[in-house]
GROMACS .gro file of N, CA and C in nm:
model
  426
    1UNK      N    1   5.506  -0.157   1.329
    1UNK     CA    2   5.369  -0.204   1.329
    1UNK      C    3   5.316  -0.204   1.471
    2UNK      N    4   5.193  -0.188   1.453
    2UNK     CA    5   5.176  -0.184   1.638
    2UNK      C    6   5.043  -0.335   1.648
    3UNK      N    7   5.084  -0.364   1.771
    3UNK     CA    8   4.981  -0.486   1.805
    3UNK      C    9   4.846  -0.464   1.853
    4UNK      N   10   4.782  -0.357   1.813
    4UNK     CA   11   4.695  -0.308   1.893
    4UNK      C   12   4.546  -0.450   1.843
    5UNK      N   13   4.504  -0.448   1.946
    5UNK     CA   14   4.353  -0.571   1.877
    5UNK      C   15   4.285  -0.494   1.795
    6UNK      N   16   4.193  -0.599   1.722
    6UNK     CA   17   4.145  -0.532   1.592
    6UNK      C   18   3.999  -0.485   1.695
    7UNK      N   19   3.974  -0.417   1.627
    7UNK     CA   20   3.795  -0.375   1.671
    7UNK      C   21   3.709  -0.379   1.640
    8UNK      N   22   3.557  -0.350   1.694
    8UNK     CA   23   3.517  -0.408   1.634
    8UNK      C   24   3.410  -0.313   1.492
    9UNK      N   25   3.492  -0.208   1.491
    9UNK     CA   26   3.419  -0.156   1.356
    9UNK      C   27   3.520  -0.273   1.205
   10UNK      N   28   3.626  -0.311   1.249
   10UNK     CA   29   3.704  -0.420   1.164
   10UNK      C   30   3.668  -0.507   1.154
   11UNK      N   31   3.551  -0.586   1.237
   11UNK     CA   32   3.511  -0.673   1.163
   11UNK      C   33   3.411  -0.690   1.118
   12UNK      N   34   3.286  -0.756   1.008
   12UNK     CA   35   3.187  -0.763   0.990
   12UNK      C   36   3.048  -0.755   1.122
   13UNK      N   37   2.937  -0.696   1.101
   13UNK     CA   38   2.820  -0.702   1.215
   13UNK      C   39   2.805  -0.870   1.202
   14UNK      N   40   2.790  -0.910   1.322
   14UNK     CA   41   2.753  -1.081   1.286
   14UNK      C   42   2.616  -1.041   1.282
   15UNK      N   43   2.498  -1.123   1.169
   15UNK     CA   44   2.349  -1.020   1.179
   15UNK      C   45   2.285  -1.167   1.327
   16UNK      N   46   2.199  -1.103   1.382
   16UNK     CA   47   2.119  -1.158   1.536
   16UNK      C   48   2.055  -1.263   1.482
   17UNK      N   49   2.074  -1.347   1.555
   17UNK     CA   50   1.964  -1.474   1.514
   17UNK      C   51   1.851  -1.452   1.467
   18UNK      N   52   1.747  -1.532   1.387
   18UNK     CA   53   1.605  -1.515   1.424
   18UNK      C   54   1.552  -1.688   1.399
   19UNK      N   55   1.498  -1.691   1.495
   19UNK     CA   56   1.442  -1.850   1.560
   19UNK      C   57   1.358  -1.910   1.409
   20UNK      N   58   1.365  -2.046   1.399
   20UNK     CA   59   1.333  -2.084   1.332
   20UNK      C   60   1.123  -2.078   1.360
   21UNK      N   61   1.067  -2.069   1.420
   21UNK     CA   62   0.914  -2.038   1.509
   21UNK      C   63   0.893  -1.884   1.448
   22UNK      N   64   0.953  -1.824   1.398
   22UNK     CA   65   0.959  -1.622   1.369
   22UNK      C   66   0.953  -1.682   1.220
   23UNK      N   67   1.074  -1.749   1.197
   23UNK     CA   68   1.092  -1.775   1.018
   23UNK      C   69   0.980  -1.835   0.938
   24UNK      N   70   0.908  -1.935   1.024
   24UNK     CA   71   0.785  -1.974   0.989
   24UNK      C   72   0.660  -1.865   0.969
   25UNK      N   73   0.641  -1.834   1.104
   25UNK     CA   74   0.565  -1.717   1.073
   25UNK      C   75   0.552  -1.606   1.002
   26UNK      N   76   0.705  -1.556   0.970
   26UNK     CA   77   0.734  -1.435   0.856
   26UNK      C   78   0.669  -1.527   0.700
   27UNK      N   79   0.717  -1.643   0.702
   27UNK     CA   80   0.662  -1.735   0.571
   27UNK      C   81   0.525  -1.752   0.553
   28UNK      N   82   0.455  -1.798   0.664
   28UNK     CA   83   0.315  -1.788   0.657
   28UNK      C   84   0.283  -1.692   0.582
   29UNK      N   85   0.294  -1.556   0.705
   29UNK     CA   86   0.207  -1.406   0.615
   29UNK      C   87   0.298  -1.344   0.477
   30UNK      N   88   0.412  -1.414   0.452
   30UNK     CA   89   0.434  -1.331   0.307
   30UNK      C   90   0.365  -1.415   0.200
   31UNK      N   91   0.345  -1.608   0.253
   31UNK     CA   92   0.266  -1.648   0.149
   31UNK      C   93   0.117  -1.616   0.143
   32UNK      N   94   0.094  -1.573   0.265
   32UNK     CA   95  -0.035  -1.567   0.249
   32UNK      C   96  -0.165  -1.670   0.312
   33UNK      N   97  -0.106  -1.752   0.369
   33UNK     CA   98  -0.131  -1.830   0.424
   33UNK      C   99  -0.184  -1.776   0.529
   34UNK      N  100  -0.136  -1.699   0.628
   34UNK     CA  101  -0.178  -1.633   0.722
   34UNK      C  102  -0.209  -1.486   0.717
   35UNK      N  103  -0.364  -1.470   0.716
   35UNK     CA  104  -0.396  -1.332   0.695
   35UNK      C  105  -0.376  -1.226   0.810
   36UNK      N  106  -0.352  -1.257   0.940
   36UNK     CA  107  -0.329  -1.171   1.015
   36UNK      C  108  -0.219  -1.245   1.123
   37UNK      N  109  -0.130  -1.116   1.219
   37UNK     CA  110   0.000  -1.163   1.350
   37UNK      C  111  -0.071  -1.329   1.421
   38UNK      N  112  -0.205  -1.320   1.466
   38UNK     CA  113  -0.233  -1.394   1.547
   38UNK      C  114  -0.243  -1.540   1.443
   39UNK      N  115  -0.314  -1.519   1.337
   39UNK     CA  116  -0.322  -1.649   1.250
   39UNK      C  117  -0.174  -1.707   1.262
   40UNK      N  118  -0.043  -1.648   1.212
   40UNK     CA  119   0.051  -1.656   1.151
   40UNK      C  120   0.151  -1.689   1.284
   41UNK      N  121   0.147  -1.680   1.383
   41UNK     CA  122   0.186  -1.676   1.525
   41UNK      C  123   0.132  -1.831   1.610
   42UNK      N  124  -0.025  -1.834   1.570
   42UNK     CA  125  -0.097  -2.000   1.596
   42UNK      C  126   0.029  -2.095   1.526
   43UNK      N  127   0.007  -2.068   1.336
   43UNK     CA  128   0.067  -2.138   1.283
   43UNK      C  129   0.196  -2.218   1.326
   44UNK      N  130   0.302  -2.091   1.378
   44UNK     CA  131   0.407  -2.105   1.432
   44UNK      C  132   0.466  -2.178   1.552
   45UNK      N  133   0.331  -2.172   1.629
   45UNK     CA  134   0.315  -2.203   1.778
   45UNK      C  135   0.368  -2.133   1.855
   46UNK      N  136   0.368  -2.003   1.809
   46UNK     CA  137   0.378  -1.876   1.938
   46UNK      C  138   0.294  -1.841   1.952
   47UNK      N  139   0.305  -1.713   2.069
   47UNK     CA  140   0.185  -1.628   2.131
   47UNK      C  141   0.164  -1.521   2.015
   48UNK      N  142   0.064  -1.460   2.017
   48UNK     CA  143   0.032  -1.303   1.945
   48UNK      C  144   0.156  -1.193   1.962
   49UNK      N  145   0.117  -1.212   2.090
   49UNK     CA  146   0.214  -1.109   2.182
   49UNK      C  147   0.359  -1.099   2.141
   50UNK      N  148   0.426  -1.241   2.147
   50UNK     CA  149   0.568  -1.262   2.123
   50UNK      C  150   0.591  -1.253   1.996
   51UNK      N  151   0.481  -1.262   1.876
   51UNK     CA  152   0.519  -1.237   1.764
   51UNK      C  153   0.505  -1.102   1.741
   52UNK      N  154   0.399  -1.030   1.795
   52UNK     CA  155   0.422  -0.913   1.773
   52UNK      C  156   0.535  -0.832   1.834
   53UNK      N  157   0.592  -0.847   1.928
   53UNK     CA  158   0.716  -0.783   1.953
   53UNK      C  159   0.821  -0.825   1.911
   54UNK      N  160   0.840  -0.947   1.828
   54UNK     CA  161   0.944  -0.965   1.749
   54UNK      C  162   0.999  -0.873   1.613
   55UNK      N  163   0.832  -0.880   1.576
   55UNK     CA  164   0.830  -0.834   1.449
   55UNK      C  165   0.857  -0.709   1.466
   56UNK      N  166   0.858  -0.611   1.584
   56UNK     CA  167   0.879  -0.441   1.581
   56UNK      C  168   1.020  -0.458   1.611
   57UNK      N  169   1.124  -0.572   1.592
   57UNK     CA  170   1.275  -0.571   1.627
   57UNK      C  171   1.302  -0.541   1.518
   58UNK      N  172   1.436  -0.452   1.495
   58UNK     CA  173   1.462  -0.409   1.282
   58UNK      C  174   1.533  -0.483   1.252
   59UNK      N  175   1.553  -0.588   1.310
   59UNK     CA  176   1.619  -0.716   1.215
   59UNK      C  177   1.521  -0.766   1.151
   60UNK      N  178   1.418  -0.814   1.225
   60UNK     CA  179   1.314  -0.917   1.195
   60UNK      C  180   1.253  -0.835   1.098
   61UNK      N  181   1.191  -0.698   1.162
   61UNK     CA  182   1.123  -0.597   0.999
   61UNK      C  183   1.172  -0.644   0.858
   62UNK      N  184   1.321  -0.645   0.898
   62UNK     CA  185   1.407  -0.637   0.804
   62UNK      C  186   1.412  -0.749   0.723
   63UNK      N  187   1.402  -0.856   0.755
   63UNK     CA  188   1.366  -0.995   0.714
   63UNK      C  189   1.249  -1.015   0.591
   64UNK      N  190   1.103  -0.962   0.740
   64UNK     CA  191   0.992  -0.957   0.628
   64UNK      C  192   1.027  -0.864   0.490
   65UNK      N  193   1.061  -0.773   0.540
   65UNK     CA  194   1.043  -0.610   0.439
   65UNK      C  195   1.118  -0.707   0.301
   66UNK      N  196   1.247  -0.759   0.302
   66UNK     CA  197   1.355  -0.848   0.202
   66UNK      C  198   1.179  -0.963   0.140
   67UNK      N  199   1.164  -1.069   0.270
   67UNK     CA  200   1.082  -1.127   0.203
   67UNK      C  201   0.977  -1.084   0.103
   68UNK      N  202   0.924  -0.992   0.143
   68UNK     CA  203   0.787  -0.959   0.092
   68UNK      C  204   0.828  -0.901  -0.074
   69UNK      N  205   0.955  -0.796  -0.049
   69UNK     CA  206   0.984  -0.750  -0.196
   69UNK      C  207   1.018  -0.847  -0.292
   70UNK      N  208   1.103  -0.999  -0.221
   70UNK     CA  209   1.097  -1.133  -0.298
   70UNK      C  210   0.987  -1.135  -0.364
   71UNK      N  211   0.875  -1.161  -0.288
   71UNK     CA  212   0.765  -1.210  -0.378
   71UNK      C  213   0.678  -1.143  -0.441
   72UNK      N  214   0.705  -1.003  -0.422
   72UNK     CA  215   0.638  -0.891  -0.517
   72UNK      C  216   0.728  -0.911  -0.646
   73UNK      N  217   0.832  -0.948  -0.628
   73UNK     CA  218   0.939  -0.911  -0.779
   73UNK      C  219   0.907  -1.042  -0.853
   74UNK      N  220   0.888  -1.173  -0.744
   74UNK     CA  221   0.802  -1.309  -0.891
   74UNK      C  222   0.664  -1.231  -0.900
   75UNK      N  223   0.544  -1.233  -0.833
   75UNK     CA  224   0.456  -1.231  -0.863
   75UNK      C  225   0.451  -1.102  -0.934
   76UNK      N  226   0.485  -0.987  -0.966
   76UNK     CA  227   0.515  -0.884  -1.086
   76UNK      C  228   0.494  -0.916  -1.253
   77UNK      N  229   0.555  -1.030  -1.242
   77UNK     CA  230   0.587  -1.092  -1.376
   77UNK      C  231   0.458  -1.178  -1.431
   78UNK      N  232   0.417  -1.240  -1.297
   78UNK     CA  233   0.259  -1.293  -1.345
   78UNK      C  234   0.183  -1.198  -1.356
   79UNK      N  235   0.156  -1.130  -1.290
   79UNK     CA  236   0.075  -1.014  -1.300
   79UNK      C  237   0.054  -0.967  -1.434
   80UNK      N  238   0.159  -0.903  -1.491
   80UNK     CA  239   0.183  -0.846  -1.606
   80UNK      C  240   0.156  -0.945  -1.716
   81UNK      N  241   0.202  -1.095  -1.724
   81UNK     CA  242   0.134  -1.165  -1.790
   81UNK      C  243  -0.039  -1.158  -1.819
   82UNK      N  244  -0.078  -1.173  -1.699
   82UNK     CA  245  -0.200  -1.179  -1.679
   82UNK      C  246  -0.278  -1.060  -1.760
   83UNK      N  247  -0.235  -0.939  -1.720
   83UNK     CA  248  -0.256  -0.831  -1.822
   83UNK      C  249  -0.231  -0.818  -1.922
   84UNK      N  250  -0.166  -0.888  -2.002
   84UNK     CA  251  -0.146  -0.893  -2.133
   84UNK      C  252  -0.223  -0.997  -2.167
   85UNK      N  253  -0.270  -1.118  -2.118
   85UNK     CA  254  -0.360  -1.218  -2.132
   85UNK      C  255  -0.474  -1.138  -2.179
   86UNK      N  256  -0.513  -1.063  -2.100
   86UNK     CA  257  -0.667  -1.008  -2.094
   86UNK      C  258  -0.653  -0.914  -2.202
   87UNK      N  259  -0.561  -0.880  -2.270
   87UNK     CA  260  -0.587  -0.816  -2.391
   87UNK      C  261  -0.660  -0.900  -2.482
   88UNK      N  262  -0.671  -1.005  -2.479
   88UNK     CA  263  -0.753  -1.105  -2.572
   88UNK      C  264  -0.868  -1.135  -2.555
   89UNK      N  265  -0.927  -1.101  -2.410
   89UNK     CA  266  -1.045  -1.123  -2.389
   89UNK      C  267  -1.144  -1.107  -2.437
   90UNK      N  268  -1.252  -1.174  -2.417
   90UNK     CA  269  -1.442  -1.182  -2.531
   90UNK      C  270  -1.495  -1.037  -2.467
   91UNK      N  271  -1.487  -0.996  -2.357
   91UNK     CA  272  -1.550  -0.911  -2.273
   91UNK      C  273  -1.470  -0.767  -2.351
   92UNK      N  274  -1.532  -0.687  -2.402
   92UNK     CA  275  -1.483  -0.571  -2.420
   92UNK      C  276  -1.457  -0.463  -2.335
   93UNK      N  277  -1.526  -0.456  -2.187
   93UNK     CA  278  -1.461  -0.368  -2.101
   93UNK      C  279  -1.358  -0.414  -2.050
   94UNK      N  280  -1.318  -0.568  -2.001
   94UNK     CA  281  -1.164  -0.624  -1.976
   94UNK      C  282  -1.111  -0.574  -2.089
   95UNK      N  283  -1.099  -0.588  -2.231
   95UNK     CA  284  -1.014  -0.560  -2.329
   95UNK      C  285  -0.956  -0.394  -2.299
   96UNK      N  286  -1.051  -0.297  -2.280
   96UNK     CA  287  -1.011  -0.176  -2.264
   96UNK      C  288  -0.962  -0.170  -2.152
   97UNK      N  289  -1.033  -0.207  -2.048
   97UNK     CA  290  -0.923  -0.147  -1.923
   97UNK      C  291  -0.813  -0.203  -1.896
   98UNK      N  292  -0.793  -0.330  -1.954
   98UNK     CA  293  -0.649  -0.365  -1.972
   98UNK      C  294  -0.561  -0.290  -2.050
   99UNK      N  295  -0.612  -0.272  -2.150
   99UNK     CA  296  -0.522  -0.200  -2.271
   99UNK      C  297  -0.458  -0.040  -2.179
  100UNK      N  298  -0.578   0.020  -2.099
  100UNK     CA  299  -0.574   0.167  -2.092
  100UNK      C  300  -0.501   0.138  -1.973
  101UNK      N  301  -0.452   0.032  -1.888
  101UNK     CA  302  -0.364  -0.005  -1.791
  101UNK      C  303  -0.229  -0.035  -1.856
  102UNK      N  304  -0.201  -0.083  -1.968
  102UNK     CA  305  -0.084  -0.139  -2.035
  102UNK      C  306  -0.024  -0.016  -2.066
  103UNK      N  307  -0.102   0.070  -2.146
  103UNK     CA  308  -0.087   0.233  -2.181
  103UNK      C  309  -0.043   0.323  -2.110
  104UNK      N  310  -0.102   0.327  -2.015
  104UNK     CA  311  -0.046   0.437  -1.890
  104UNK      C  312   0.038   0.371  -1.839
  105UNK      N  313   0.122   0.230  -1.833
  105UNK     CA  314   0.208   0.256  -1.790
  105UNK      C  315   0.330   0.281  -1.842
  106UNK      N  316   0.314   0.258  -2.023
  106UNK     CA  317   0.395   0.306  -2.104
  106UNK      C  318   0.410   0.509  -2.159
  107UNK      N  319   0.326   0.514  -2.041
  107UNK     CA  320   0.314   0.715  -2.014
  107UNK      C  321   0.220   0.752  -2.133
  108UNK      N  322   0.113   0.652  -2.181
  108UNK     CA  323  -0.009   0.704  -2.269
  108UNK      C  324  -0.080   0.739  -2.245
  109UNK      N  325  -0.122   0.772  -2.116
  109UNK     CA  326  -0.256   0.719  -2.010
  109UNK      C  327  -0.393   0.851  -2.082
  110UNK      N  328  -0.471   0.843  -2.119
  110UNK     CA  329  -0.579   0.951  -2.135
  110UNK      C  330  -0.592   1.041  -2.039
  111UNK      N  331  -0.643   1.158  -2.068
  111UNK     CA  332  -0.723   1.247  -1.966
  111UNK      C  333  -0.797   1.195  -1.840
  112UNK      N  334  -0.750   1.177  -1.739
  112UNK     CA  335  -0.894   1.141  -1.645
  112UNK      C  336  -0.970   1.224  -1.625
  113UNK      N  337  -0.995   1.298  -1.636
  113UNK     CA  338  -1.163   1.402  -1.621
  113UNK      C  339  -1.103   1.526  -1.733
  114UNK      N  340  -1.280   1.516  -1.730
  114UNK     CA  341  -1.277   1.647  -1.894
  114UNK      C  342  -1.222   1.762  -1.763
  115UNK      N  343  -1.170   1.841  -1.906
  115UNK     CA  344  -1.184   1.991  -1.838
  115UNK      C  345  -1.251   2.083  -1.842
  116UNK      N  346  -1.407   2.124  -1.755
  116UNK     CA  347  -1.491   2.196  -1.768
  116UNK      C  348  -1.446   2.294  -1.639
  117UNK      N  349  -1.467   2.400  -1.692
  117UNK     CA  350  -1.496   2.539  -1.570
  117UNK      C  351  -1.602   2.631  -1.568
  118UNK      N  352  -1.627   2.641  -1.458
  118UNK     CA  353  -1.735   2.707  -1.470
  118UNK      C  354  -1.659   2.802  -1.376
  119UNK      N  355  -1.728   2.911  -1.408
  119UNK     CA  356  -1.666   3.081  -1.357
  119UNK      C  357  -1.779   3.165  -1.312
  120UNK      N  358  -1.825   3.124  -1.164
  120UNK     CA  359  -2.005   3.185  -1.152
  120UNK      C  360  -1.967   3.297  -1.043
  121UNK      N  361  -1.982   3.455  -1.056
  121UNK     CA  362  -1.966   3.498  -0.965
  121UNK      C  363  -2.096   3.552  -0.814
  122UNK      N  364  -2.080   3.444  -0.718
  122UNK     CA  365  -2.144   3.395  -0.583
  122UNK      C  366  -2.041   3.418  -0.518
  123UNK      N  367  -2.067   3.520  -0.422
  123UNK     CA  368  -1.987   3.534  -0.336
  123UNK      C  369  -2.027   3.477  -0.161
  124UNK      N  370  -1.951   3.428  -0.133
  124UNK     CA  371  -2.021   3.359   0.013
  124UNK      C  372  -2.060   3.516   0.140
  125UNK      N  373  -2.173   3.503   0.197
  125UNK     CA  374  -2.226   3.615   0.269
  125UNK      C  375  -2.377   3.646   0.209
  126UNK      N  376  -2.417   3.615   0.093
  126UNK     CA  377  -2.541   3.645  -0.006
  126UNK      C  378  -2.677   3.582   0.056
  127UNK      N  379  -2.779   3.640   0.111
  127UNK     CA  380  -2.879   3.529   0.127
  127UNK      C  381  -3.009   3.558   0.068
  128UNK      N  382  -3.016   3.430   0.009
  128UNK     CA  383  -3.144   3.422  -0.082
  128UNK      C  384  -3.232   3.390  -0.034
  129UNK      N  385  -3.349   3.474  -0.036
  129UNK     CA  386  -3.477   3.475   0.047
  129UNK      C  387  -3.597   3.438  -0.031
  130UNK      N  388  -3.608   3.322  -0.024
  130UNK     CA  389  -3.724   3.200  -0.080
  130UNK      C  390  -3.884   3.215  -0.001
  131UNK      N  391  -3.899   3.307   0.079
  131UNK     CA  392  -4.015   3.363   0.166
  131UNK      C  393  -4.133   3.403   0.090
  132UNK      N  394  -4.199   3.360   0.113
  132UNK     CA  395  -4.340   3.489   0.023
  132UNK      C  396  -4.349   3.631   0.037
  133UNK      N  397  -4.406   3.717  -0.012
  133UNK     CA  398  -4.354   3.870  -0.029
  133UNK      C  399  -4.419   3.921   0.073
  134UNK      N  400  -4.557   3.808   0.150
  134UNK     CA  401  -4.601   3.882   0.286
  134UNK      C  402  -4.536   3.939   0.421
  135UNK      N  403  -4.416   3.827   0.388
  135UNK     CA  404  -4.348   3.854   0.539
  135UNK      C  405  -4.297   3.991   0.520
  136UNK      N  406  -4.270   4.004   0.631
  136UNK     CA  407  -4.147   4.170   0.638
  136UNK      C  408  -3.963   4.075   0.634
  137UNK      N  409  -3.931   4.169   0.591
  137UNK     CA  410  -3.753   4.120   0.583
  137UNK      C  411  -3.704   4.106   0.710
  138UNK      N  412  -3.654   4.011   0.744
  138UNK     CA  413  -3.542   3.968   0.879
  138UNK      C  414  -3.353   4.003   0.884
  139UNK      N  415  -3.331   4.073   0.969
  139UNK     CA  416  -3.163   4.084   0.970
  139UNK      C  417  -3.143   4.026   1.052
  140UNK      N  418  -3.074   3.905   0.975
  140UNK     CA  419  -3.006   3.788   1.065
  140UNK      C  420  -2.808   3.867   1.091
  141UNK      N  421  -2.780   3.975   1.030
  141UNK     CA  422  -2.645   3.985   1.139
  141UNK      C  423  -2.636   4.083   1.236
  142UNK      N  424  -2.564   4.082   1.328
  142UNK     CA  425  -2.531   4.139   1.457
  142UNK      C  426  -2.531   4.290   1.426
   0.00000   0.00000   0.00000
């Protein structure tokens, strides 16, 4: 057996701190509470500045990016409630565009635009001369 020390791909990454003043602020703007760095940074009682260069560290990204998909994956579920709510609605354009939202995402979705073609042969270079028949004709190319 050999004694060699372990290294450090052997042991786990310890992950980098992040200050409890960052954790607040990442909480603010995923609840919503804070609509923009500087709101969410006041909140915290940091600078703009220091929050914004925190937040371009890929731990901290990494933090929000986890948070934010948290609360997309609860609020998903209301959502979708909510859309199925409105299938009941008095208003008949909520009733349809809910329905035609419920639909497409079960791969029903209608046509979005008719299919008309028109096949006109205009070729670009043509000029149509809207002049009265007094003038004499002009050659506008080189």
């Amino acid at each position: 057996m050999s004694n060699t020390p372990a290294t450090t791909a052997d042991k786990p990454a310890k992950p980098k701190p992040i200050s409890k003043k960052i954790r607040t602020a990442i909480d603010a703007m995923v609840r919503g509470d804070a609509k923009t760095i500087t709101a969410a940074a006041e909140q915290a009682g940091l600078s703009r500045e220091h929050l914004s260069r925190e937040l371009s560290k890929p731990h901290i990204a990494n933090l929000l990016q986890e948070k934010v998909a948290r609360n997309l994956a609860v609020s998903s579920a209301r959502a979708g409630a909510t859309k199925v709510d409105l299938l009941d609605s008095a208003n008949d354009m909520v009733r349809d565009r809910a329905s035609s939202f419920i639909l497409g995402l079960a791969g029903h979705s209608p046509a979005r635009e008719p299919s008309v073609s028109f096949n006109i042969e205009v070729r670009a270079g043509y000029v149509i001369d809207l002049g009265s028949d007094d003038e004499p004709m002009k050659t506008v190319s080189p």
